[in-house]
Short mmCIF file of C-alpha atoms in Angstrom, two decimals:
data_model
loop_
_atom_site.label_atom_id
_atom_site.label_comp_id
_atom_site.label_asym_id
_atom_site.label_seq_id
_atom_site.Cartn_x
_atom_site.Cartn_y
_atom_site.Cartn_z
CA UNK A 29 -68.34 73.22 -188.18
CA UNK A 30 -66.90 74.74 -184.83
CA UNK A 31 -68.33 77.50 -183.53
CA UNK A 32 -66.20 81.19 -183.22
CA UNK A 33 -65.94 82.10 -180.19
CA UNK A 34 -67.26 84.99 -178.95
CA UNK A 35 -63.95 86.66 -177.60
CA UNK A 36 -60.94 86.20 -179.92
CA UNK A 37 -57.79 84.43 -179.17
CA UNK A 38 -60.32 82.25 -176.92
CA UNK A 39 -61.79 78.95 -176.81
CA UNK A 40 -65.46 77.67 -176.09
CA UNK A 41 -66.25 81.04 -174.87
CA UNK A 42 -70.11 81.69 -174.66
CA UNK A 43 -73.22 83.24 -173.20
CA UNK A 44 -75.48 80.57 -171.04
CA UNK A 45 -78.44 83.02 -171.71
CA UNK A 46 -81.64 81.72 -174.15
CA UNK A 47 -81.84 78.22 -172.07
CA UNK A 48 -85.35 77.07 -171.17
CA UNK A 49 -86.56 77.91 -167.51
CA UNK A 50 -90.18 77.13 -166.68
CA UNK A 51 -92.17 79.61 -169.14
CA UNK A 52 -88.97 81.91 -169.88
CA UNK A 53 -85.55 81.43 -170.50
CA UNK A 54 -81.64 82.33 -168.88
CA UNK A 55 -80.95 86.08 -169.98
CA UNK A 56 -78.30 86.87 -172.45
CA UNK A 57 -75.38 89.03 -171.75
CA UNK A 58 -75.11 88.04 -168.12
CA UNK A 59 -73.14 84.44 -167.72
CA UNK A 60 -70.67 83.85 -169.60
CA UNK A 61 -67.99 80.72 -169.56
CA UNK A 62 -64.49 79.80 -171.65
CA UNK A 63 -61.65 78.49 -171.46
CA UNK A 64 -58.62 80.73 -169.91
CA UNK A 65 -57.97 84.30 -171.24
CA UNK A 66 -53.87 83.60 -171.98
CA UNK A 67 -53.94 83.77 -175.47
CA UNK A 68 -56.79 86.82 -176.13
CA UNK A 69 -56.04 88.74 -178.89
CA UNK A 70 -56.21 92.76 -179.02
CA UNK A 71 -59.21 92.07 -181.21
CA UNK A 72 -60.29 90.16 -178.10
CA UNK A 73 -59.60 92.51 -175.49
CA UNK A 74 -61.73 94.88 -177.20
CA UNK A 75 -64.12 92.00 -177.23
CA UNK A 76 -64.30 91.42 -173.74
CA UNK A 77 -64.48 95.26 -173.16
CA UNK A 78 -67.57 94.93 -175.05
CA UNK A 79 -68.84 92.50 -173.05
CA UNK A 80 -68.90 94.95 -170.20
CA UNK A 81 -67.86 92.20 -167.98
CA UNK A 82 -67.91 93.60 -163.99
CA UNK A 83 -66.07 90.24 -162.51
CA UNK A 84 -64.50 86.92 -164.30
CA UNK A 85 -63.96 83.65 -161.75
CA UNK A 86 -60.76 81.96 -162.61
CA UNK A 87 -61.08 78.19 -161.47
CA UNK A 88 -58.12 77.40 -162.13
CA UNK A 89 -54.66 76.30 -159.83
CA UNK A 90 -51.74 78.23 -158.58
CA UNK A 91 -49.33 76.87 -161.46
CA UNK A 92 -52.22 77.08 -164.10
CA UNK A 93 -52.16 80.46 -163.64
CA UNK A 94 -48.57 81.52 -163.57
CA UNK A 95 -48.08 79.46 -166.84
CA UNK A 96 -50.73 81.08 -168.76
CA UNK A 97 -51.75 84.63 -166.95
CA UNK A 98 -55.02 86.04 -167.77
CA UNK A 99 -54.84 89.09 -170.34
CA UNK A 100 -58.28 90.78 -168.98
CA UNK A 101 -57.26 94.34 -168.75
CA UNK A 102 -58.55 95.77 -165.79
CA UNK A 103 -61.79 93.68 -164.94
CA UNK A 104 -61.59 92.16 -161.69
CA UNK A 105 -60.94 88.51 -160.79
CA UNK A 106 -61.99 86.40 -158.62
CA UNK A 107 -59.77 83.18 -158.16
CA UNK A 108 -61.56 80.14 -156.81
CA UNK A 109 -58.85 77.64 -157.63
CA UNK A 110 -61.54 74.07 -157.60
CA UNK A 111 -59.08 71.07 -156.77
CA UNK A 112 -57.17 70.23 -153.27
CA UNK A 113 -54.54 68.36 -155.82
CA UNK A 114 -53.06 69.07 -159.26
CA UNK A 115 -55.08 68.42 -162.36
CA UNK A 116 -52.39 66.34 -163.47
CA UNK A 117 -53.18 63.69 -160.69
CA UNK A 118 -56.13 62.57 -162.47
CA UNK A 119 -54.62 61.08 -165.19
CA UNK A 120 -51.51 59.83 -162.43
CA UNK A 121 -54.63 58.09 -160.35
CA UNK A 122 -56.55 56.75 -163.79
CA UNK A 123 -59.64 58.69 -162.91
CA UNK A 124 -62.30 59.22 -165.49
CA UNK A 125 -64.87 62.71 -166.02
CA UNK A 126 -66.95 60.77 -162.94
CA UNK A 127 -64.73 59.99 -160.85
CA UNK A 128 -63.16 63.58 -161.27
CA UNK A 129 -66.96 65.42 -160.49
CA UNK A 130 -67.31 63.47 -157.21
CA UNK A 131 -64.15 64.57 -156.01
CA UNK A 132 -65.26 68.13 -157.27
CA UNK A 133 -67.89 68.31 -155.28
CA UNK A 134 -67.06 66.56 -152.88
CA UNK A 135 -63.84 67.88 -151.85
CA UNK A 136 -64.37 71.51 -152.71
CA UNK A 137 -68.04 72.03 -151.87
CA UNK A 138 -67.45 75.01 -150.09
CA UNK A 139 -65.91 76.83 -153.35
CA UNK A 140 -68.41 75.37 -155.76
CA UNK A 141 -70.81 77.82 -153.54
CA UNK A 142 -68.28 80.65 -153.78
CA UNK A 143 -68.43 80.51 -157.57
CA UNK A 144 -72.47 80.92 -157.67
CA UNK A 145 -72.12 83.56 -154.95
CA UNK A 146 -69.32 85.35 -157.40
CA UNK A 147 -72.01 84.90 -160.02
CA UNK A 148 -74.71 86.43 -157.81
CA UNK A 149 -72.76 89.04 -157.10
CA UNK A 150 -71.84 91.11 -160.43
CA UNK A 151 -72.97 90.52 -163.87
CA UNK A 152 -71.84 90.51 -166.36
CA UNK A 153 -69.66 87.61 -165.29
CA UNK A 154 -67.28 85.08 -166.82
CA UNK A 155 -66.70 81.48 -165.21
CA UNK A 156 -63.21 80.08 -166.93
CA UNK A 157 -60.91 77.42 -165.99
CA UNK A 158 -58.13 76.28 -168.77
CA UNK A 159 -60.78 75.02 -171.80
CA UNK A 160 -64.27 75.89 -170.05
CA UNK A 161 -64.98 71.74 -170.27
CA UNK A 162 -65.05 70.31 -166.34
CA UNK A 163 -64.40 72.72 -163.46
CA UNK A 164 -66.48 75.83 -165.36
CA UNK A 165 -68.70 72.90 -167.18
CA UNK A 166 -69.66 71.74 -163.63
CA UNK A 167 -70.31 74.47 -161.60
CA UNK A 168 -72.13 76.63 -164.54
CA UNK A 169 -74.61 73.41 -164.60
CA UNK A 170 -74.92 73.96 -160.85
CA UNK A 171 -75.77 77.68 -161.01
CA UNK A 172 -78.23 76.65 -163.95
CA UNK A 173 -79.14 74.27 -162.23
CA UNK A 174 -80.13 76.31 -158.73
CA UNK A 175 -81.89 78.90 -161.25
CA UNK A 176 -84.42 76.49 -162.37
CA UNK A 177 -82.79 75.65 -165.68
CA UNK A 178 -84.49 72.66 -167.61
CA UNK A 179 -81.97 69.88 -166.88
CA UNK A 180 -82.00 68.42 -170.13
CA UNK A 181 -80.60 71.52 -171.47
CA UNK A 182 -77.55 72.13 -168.87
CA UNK A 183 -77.13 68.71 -169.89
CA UNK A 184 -76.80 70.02 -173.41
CA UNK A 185 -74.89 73.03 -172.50
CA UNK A 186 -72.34 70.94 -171.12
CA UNK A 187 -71.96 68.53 -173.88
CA UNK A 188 -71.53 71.39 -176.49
CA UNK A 189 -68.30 72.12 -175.25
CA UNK A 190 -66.45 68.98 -176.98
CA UNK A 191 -67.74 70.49 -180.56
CA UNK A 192 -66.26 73.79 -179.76
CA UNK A 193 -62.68 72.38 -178.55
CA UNK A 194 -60.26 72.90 -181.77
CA UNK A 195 -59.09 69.24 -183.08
CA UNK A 196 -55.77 70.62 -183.55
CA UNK A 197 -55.48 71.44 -179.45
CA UNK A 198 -56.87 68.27 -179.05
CA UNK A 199 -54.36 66.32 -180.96
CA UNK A 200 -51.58 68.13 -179.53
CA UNK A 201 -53.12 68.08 -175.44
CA UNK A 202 -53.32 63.74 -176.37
CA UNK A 203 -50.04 63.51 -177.64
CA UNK A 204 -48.49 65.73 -174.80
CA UNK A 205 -50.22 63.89 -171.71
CA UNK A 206 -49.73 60.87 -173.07
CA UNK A 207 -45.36 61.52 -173.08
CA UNK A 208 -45.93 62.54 -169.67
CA UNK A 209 -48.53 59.86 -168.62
CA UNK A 210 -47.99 57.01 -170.55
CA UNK A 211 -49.85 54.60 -168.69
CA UNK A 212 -52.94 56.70 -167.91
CA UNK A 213 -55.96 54.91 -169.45
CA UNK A 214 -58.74 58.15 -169.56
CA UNK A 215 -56.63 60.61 -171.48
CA UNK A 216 -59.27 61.02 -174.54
CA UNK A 217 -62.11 61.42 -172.27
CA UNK A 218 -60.11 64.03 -169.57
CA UNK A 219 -58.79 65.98 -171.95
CA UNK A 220 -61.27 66.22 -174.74
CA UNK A 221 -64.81 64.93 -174.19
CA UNK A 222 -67.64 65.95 -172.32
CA UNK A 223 -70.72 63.19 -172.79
CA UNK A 224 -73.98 64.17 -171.85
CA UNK A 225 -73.87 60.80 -169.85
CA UNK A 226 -71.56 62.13 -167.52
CA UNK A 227 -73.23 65.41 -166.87
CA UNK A 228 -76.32 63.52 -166.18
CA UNK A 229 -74.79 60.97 -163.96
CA UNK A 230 -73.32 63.80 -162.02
CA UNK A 231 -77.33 65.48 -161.46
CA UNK A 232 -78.23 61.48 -160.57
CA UNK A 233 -76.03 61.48 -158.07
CA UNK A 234 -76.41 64.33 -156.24
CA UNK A 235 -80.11 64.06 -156.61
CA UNK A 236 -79.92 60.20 -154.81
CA UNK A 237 -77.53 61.91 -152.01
CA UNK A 238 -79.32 65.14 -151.64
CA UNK A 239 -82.48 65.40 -153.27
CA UNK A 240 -81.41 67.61 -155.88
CA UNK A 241 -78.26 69.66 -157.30
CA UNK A 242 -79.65 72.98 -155.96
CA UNK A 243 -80.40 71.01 -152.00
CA UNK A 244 -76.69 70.19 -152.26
CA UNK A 245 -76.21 73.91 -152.34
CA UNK A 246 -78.41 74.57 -149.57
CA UNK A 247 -76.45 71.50 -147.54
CA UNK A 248 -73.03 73.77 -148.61
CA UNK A 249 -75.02 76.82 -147.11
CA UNK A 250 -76.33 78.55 -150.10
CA UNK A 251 -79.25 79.85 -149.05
CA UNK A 252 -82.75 80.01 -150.18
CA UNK A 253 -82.74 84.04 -150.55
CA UNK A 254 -79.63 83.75 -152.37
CA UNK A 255 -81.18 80.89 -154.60
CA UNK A 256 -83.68 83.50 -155.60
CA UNK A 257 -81.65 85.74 -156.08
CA UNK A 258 -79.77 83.63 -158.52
CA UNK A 259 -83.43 83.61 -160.28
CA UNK A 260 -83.71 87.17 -160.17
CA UNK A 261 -80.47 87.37 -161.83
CA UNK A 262 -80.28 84.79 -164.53
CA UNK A 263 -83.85 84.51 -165.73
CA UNK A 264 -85.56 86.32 -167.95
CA UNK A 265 -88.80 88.28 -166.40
CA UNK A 266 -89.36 90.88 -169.16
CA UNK A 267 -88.63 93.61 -166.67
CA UNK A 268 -85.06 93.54 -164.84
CA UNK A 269 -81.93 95.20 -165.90
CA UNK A 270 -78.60 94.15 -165.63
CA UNK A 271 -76.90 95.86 -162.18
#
């Protein structure tokens, strides 16, 4: 059964806190991620209010975000738009999830790092692109990641998404992309799926090119004070309060 999700009007919106860290875990109530905020409900506004969220980081594009606006009252936003091209030119080029998270952090390395920074910055925060599956699924695992998050479980975190993602919206994404892509071949896996394979491949990778996720980072110029200060932030110590 899918989960409800946390904000109404939402999708696959959820706290990243109560994930294992060496002896402790990620703190509740301070990272959150979803899909976009078009649709939220007043039920939901009063949700997010609630929340007591002090910034949200909007991954998505230009003309993602004029055709569904964000409805987030007055909390600040912080747009870090993720992809040099259109979403729709993965399924033009017949890319798959991998081939997509190379080219994510790859070509937009610099604003991967912005996104952690926006998250070291204020909290409570929100990290949302259109469904909260591959730009937020991707650089949430890398802020886990560069807090000392056990990777098995960012792996996790990032597969959960496909059991929160409504099979009705998935029907209807398929049969939409696939009028206006016919011959794309990856259409299931883009728009709906998020194996744990991929996330894993994705930590393989940039562990065999940099040594780890959090040393690609540092290579991006994250550095090591703001690293800790990413563990200050997200992991539970018993002691620190939420700026």
């Amino acid at each position: 059964m899918m989960a409800e999700s946390l904000v109404h009007g939402t999708v696959n919106f959820r706290d990243t806190g109560g994930l294992p860290v060496a002896g402790s875990a990620t703190r509740h109530g301070v990272l959150f991620r979803s899909g976009n905020l078009a649709t939220v409900t007043p039920e939901g506004e009063t949700d997010l209010a609630a929340l007591g969220l002090k910034r949200i980081i909007d991954l998505r594009d230009d003309e993602e975000v004029r055709k569904q606006p964000s409805r987030a009252g007055d909390i600040p936003i912080q747009r870090v738009p993720l992809f040099a091209g259109s979403v729709a030119s993965f399924f033009t080029e017949n890319l798959g999830l991998t081939d997509m998270y190379r080219t994510l952090v790859d070509d937009s390395a610099d604003r991967v790092v912005d996104v952690v920074r926006g998250v070291l910055a204020d909290q409570p925060v929100l990290v949302h692109c259109t469904v909260g599956k591959d730009r937020t699924g991707v650089t949430v695992a890398l802020t886990l990641a560069a807090a000392g998050v056990d990777e098995r479980a960012i792996i996790a975190d990032y597969a959960r998404t496909e059991s929160l993602l409504p099979a009705e919206r998935n029907r209807a994404v398929i049969e939409l992309v696939r009028k206006v892509h016919p011959e794309s071949q990856n259409i299931v896996e883009l728009a709906t799926q998020s194996p744990a394979r991929i996330m894993q491949g994705l930590l393989t990778d940039l562990t065999n090119r940099f040594g780890s996720p959090t040393d690609y980072l540092r290579a991006q110029g994250l550095s090591d004070e703001e690293i800790a200060g990413l563990v200050d932030v997200l992991v539970d110590r018993g002691t620190r309060t939420i700026r």
